[in-house]
Every structure is written in structure tokens, then in C-alpha cells.
PDB file of C-alpha atoms in Angstrom:
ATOM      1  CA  UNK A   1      15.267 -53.943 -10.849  1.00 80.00           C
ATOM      2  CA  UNK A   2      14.758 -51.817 -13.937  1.00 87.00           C
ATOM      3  CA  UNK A   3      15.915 -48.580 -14.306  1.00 93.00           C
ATOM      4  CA  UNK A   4      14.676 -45.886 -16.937  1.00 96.00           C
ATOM      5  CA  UNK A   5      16.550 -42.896 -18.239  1.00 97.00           C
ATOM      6  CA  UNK A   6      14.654 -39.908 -19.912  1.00 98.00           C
ATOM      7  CA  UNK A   7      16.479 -36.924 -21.935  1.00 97.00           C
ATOM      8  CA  UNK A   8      15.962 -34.310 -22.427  1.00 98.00           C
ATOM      9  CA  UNK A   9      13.968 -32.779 -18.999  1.00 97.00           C
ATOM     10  CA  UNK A  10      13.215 -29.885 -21.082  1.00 98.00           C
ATOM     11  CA  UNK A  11      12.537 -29.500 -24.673  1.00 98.00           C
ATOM     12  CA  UNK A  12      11.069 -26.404 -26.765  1.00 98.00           C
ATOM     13  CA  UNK A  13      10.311 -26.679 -30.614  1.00 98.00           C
ATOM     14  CA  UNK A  14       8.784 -24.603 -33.034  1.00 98.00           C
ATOM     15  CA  UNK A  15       5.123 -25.137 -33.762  1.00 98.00           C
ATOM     16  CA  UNK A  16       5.349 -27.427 -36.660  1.00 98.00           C
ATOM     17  CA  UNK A  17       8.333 -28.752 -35.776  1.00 98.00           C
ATOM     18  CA  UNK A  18       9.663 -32.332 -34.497  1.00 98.00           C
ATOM     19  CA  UNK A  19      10.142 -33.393 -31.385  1.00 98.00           C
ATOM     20  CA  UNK A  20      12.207 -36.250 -30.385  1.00 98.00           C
ATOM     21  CA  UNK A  21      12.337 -37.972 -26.488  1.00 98.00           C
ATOM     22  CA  UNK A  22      14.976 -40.621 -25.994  1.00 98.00           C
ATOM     23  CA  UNK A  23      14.789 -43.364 -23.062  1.00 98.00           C
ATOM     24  CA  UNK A  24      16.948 -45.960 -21.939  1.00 98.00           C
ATOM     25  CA  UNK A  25      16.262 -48.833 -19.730  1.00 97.00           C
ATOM     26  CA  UNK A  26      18.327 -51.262 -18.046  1.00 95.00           C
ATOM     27  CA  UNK A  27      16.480 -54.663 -17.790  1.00 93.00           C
ATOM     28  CA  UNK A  28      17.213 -56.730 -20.903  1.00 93.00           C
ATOM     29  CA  UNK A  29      14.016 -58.486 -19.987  1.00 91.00           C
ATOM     30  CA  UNK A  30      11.430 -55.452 -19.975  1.00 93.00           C
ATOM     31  CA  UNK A  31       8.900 -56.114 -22.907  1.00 92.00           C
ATOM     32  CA  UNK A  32       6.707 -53.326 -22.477  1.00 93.00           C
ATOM     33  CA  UNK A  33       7.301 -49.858 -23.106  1.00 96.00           C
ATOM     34  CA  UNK A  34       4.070 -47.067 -22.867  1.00 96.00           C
ATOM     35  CA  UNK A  35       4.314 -43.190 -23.198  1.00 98.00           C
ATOM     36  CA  UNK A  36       2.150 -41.155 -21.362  1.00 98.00           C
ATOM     37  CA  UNK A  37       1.405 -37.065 -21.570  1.00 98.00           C
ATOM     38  CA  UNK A  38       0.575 -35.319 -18.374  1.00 98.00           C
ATOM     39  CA  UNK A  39      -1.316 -31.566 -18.818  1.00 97.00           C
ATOM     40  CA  UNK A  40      -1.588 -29.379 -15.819  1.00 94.00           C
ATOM     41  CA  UNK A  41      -3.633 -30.551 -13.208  1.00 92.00           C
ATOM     42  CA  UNK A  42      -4.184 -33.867 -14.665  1.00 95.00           C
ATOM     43  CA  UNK A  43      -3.506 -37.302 -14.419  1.00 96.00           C
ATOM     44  CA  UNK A  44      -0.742 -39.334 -16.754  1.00 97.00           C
ATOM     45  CA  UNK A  45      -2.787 -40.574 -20.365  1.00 96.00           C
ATOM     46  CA  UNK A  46      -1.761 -42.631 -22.444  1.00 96.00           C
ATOM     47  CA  UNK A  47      -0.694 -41.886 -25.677  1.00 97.00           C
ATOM     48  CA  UNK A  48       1.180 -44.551 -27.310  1.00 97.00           C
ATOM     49  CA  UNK A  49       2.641 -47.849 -26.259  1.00 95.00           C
ATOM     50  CA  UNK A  50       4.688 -50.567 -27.691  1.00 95.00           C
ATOM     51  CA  UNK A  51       5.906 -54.149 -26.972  1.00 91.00           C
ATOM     52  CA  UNK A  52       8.980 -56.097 -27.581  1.00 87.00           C
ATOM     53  CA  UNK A  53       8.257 -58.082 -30.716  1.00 86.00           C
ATOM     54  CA  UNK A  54       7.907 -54.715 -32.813  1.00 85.00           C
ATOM     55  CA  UNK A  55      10.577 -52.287 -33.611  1.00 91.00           C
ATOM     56  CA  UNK A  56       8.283 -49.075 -34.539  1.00 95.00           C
ATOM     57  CA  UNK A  57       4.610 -48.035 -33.908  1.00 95.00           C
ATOM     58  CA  UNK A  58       2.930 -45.111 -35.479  1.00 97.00           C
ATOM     59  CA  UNK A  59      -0.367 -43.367 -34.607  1.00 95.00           C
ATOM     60  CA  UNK A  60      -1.003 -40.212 -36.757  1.00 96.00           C
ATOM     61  CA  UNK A  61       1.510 -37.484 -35.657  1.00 97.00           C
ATOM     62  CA  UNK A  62       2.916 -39.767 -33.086  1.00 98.00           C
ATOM     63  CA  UNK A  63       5.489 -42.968 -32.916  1.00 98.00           C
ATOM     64  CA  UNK A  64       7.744 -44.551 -31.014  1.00 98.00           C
ATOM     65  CA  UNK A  65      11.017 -46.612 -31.991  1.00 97.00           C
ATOM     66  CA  UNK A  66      12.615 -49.509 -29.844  1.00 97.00           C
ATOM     67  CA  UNK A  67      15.785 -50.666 -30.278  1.00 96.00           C
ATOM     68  CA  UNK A  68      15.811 -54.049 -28.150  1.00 94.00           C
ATOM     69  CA  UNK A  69      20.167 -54.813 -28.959  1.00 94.00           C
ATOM     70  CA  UNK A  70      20.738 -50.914 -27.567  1.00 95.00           C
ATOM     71  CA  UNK A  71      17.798 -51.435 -25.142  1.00 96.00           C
ATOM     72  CA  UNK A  72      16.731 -47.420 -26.091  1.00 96.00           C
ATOM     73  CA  UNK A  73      12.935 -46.722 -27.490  1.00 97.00           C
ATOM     74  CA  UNK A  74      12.083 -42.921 -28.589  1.00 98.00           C
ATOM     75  CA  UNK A  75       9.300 -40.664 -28.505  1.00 98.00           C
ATOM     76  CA  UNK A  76       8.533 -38.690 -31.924  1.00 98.00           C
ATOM     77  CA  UNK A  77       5.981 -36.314 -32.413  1.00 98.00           C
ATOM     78  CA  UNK A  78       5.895 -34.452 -35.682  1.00 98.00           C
ATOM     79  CA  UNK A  79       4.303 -30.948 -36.775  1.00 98.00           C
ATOM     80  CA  UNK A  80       3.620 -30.009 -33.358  1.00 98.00           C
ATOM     81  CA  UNK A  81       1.264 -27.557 -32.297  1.00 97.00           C
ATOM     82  CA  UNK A  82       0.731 -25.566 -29.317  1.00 97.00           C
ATOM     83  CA  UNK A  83      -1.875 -28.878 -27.325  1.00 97.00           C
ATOM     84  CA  UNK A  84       1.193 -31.071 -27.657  1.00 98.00           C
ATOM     85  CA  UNK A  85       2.907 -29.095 -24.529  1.00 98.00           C
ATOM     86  CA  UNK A  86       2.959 -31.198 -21.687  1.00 98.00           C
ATOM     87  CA  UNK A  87       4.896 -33.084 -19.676  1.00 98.00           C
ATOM     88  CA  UNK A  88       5.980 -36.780 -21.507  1.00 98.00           C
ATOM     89  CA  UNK A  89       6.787 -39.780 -19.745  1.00 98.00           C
ATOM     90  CA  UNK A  90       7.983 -42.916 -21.248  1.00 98.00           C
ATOM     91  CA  UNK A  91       8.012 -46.350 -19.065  1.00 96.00           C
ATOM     92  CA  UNK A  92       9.182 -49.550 -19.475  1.00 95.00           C
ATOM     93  CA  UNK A  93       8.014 -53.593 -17.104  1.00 91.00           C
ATOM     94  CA  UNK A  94       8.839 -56.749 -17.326  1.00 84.00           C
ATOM     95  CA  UNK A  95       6.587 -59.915 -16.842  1.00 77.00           C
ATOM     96  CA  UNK A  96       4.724 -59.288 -13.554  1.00 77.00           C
ATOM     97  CA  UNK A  97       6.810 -56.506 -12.159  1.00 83.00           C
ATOM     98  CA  UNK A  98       5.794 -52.873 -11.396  1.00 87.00           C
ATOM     99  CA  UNK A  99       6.228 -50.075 -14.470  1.00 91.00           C
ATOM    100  CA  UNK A 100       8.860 -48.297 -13.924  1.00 93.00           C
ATOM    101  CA  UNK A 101       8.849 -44.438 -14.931  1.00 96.00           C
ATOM    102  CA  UNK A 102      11.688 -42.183 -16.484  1.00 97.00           C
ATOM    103  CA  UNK A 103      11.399 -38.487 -14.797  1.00 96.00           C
ATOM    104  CA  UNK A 104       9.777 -36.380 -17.675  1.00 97.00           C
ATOM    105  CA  UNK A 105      10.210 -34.768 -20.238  1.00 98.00           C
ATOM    106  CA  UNK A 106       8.255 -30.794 -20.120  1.00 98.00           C
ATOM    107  CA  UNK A 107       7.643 -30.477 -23.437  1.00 98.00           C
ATOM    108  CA  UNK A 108       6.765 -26.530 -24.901  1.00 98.00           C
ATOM    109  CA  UNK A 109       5.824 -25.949 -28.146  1.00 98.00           C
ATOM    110  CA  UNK A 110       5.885 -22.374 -28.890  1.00 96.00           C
ATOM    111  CA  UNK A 111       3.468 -20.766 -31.677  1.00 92.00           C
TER     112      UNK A 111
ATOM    113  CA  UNK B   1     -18.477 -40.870 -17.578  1.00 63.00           C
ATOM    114  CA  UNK B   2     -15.352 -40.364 -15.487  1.00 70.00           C
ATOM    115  CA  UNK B   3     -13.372 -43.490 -15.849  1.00 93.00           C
ATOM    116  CA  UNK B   4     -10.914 -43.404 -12.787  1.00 97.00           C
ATOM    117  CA  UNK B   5     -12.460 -41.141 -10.125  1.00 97.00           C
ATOM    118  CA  UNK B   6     -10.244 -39.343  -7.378  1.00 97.00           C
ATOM    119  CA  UNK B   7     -11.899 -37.599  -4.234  1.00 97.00           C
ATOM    120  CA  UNK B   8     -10.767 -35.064  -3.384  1.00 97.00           C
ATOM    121  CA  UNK B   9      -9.094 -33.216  -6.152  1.00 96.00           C
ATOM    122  CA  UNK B  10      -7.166 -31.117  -2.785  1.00 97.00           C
ATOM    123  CA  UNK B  11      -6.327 -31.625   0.180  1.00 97.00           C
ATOM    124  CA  UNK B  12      -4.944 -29.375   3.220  1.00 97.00           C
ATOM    125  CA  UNK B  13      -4.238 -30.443   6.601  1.00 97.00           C
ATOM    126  CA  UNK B  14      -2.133 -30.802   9.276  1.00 96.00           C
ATOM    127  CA  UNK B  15       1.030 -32.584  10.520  1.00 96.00           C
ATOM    128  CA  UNK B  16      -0.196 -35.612  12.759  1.00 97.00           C
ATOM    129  CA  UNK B  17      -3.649 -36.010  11.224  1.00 97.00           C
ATOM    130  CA  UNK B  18      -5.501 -39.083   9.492  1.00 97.00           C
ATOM    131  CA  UNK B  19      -6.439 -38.589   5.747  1.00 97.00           C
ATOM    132  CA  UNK B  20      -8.303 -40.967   3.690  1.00 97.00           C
ATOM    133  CA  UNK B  21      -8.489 -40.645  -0.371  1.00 98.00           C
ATOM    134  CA  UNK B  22     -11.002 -42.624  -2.621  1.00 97.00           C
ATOM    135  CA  UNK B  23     -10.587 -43.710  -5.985  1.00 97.00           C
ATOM    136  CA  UNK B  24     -13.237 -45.289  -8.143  1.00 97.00           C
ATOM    137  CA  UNK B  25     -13.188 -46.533 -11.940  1.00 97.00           C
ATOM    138  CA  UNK B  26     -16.021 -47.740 -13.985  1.00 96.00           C
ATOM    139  CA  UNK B  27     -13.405 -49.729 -16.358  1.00 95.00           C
ATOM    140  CA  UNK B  28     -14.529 -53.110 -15.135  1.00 94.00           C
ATOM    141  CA  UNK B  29     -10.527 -53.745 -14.948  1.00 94.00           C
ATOM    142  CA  UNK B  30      -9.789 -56.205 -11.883  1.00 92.00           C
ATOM    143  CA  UNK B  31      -6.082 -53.761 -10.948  1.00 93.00           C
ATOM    144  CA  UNK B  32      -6.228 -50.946  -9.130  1.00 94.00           C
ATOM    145  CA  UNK B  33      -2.788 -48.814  -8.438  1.00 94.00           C
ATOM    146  CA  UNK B  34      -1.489 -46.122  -6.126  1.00 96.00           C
ATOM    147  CA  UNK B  35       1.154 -43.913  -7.369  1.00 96.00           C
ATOM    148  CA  UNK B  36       2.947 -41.071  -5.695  1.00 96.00           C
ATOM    149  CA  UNK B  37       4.542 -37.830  -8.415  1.00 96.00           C
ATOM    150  CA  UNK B  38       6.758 -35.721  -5.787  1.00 93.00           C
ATOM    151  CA  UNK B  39       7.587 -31.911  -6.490  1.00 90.00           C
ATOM    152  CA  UNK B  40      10.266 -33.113  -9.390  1.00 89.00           C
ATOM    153  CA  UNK B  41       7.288 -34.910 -11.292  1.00 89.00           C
ATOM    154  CA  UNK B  42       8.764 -38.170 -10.766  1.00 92.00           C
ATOM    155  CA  UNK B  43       6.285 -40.895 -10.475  1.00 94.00           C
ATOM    156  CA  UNK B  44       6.852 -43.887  -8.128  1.00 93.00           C
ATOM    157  CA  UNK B  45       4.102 -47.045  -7.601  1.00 93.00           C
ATOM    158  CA  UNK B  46       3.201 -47.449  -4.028  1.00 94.00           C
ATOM    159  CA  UNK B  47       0.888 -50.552  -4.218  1.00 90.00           C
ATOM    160  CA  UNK B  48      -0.838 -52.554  -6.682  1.00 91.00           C
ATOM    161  CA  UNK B  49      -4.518 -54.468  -5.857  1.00 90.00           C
ATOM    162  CA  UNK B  50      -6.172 -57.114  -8.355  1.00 88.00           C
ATOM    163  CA  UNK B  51      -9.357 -58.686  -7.667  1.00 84.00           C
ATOM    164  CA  UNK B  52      -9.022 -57.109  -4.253  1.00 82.00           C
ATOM    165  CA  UNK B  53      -5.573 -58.867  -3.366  1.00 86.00           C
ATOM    166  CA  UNK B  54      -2.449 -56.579  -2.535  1.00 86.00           C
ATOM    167  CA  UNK B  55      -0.014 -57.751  -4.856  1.00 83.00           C
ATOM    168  CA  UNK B  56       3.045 -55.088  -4.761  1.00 80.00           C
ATOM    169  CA  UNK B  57       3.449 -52.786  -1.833  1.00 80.00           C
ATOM    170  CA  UNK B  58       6.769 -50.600  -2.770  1.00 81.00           C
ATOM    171  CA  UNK B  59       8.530 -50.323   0.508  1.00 79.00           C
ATOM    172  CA  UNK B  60       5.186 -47.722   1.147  1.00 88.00           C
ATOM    173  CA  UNK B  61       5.693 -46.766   5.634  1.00 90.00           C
ATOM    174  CA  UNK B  62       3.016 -48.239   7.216  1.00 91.00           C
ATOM    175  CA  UNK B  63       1.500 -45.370   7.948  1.00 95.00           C
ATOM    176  CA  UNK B  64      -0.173 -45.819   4.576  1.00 94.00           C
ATOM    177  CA  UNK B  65      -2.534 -48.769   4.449  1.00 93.00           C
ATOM    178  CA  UNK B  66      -4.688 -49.525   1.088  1.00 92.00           C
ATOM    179  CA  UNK B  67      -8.375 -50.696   1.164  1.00 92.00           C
ATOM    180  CA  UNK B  68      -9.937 -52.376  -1.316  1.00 92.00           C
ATOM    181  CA  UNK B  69     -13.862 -53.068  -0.517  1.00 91.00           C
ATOM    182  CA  UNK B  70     -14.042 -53.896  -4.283  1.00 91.00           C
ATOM    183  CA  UNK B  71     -12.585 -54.589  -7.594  1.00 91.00           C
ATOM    184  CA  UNK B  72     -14.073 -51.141  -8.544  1.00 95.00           C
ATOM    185  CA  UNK B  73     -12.703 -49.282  -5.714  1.00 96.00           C
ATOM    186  CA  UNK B  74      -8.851 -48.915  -4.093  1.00 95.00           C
ATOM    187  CA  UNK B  75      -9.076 -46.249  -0.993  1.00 96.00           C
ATOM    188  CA  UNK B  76      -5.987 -44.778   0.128  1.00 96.00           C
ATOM    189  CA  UNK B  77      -5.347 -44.128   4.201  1.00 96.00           C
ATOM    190  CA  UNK B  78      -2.754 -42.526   5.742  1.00 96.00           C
ATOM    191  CA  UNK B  79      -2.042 -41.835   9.086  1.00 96.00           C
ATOM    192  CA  UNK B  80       0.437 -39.193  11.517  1.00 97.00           C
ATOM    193  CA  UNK B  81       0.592 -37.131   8.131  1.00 97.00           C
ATOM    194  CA  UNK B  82       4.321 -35.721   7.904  1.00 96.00           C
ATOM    195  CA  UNK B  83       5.741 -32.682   5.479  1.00 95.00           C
ATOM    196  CA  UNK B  84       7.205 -35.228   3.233  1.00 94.00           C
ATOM    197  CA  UNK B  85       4.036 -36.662   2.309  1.00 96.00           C
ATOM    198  CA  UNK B  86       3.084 -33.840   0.480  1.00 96.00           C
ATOM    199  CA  UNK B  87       2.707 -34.707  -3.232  1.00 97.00           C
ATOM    200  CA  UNK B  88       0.019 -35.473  -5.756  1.00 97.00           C
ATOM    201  CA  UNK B  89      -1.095 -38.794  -5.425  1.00 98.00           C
ATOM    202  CA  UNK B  90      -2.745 -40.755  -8.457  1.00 98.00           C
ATOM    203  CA  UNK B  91      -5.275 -43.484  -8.733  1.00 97.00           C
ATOM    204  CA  UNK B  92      -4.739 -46.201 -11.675  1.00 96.00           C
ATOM    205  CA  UNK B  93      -6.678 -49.100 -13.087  1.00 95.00           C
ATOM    206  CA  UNK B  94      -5.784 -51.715 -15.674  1.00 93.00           C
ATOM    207  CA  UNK B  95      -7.326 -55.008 -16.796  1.00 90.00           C
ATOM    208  CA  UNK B  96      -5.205 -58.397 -16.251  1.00 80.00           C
ATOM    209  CA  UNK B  97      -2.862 -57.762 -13.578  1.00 70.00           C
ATOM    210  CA  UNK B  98       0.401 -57.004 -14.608  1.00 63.00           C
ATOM    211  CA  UNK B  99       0.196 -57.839 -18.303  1.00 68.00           C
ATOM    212  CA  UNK B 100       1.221 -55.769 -20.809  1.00 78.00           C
ATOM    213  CA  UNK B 101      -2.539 -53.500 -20.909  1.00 85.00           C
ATOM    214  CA  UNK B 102      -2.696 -49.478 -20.655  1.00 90.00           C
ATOM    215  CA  UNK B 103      -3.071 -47.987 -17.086  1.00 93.00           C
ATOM    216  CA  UNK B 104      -5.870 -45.458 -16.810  1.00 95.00           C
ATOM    217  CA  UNK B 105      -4.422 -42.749 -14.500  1.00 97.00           C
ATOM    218  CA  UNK B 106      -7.254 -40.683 -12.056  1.00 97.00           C
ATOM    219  CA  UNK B 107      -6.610 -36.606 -12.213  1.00 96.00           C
ATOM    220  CA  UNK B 108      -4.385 -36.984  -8.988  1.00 97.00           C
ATOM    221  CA  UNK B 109      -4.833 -35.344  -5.487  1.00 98.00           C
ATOM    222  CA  UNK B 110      -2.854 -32.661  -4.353  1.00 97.00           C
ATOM    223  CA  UNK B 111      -2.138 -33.257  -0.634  1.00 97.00           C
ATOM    224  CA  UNK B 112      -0.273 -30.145   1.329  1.00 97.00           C
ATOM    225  CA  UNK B 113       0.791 -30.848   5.037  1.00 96.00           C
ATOM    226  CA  UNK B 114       1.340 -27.798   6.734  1.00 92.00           C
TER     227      UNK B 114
END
């Protein structure tokens, strides 16, 4: 079954600095590839998500890269501010099966 | 306008004891998902409803059984509570089965078995 690998667990940045989480996933089939951001006390959201047949997405501060050949996709949030600490998770499916999660990344952005 | 509803939000009790949690979305998606984050954040699917159908069930002991009285609801039972089944557990909903559309996560319960 798939796999997914998240680095790093922990990551601090500057407030208006970049941040950059890498996954890797092990299914050569998986065509879908979400990120969610978990605050304290609540439930996984999603913040970004992107499917096989594109390379990059981009949503304001946010996008994510996939590189299909080295079956990696990354996280990047620029100027980051204080509301973008969390906890990210990226994820990655194939056809009908289950997503499968990577273990987290706790983001901190400090002011 | 809650769109994936857990109750409750905590839970305390026992080793041995029955628990039930409910989860609710007003989505109108026809999948419904239990997942279980452990003390390490890592999230793991325990089953998967659409249109009221199980359709994965992740090696879950049986001591957990899902109900689903509707596409709008996916109830959660568990029974002889143990210390490892202490986590959060989160309610998710989704439109289409397993294709490729955004799961809408519940804010989790918190279950401690003392």
C-alpha cells in the first residue's frame, strides 16, 4: 500500500519568511495529493490540494509542487505570519483506496 | 452552520465501559469517515461509509462497530474501552466516494480511558 514520508516534524521561520514541507510517497499510482493544517483543538482543513496531471498549484501565499518522475510534492508557504502556526499534513490516494497521511509537520512562526 | 458535527467534544471514562460518538454533516456528501490521530499526531482511517455502505474497515478490533442510520450521519461505538484507545478521534465527509474531492474533517473528540 502507499506509504508517505513528511520532513521536517518541526519547523520554525521568521514571520515573513518561507516555509518549505517536503513529502514523499511510495505508490507510483497515487494521483491525489491534499494538504491539510490542523490548529489546536481542531479538526484537519484543508488548505490546498493537487492532482497528478499538474505539476504546481498556487493559492495566494500558498502552493504546492509535485514531481510525479521523483514521486515528491512540497508544501510552500511564503511571508508567513504568526496564524500560519499549526500543525501541516500532506497526503497522498490512489483510485479507490484510503488517503494515506504523512505524520506532521508543527509548524511555528515566530513574530 | 457547522458542517461536520462531533458530539462530544470530550470524553472521560473508564476501562471496560461502552462509549458511543456521533457525527453529523450538513454537506449533502454521500462518504462519511472515521479517523483515529494518536498522541504522536499521526492520523490513521478506521472505516469509510458511502450511501450508508461500509466500504473500508482498516483492520479497526471489533470492539469498534460503525453505524450509519443515514447518509448524513456515521456514529461511532465502541465497546470494553482499553488505555490504548485513548486518542482524538475525527469525523470526515466527502462527496463521491473515493474520488479525488476534499474531506471535511469534524473538530475531533478527545477520548481519555482511565
Amino acid at each position: 500500500g502507499e506509504n508517505v514520508e513528511q520532513h521536517p516534524s518541526t519547523l520554525s521561520v521568521q514571520e515573513g519568511d518561507s516555509a518549505v514541507i517536503k513529502c514523499t510517497y511510495s505508490d507510483s499510482a497515487s494521483n491525489y495529493f491534499p494538504w491539510y493544517k490542523q490548529e489546536l483543538g481542531k479538526g484537519p482543513q484543508l488548505i490546498i490540494d493537487i492532482r497528478s496531471n499538474v505539476g504546481e498549484k498556487k493559492d495566494q501565499r500558498i502552493a504546492v509542487t509535485l514531481n510525479k518522475t521523483a514521486k515528491h510534492f512540497s508544501l510552500h508557504i511564503t511571508e508567513t505570519q504568526p496564524e500560519d502556526s499549526a500543525v501541516y499534513f500532506c497526503a497522498g490516494r490512489s483510485g479507490n483506496t484510503p488517503l494515506v497521511f504523512g505524520k506532521g509537520t508543527r509548524l511555528s512562526v515566530i513574530a | 452552520d457547522t458542517a461536520v458535527s462531533q458530539t462530544p467534544k470530550y470524553l472521560v471514562t473508564q476501562m471496560g465501559n461502552d462509549k458511543s460518538i456521533k457525527c453529523e454533516q450538513n454537506l449533502g456528501h454521500d462518504t462519511m469517515y472515521w479517523y483515529k490521530q494518536d498522541s504522536k499526531k499521526f492520523l490513521k482511517i478506521m472505516f469509510s461509509y458511502n450511501n450508508k455502505e461500509l466500504i473500508i474497515n482498516e483492520t479497526v478490533p471489533n470492539r469498534f462497530s460503525p453505524k450509519s442510520p443515514d447518509k448524513a450521519h456515521l456514529n461511532l461505538h465502541i465497546n470494553s474501552l482499553e488505555l490504548g484507545d485513548s486518542a482524538v478521534y475525527f469525523c470526515a465527509s466527502s462527496q463521491g466516494g473515493h474520488a479525488n474531492q476534499p474531506q471535511h474533517f469534524g473538530d475531533g473528540t478527545r477520548l481519555s480511558i482511565l
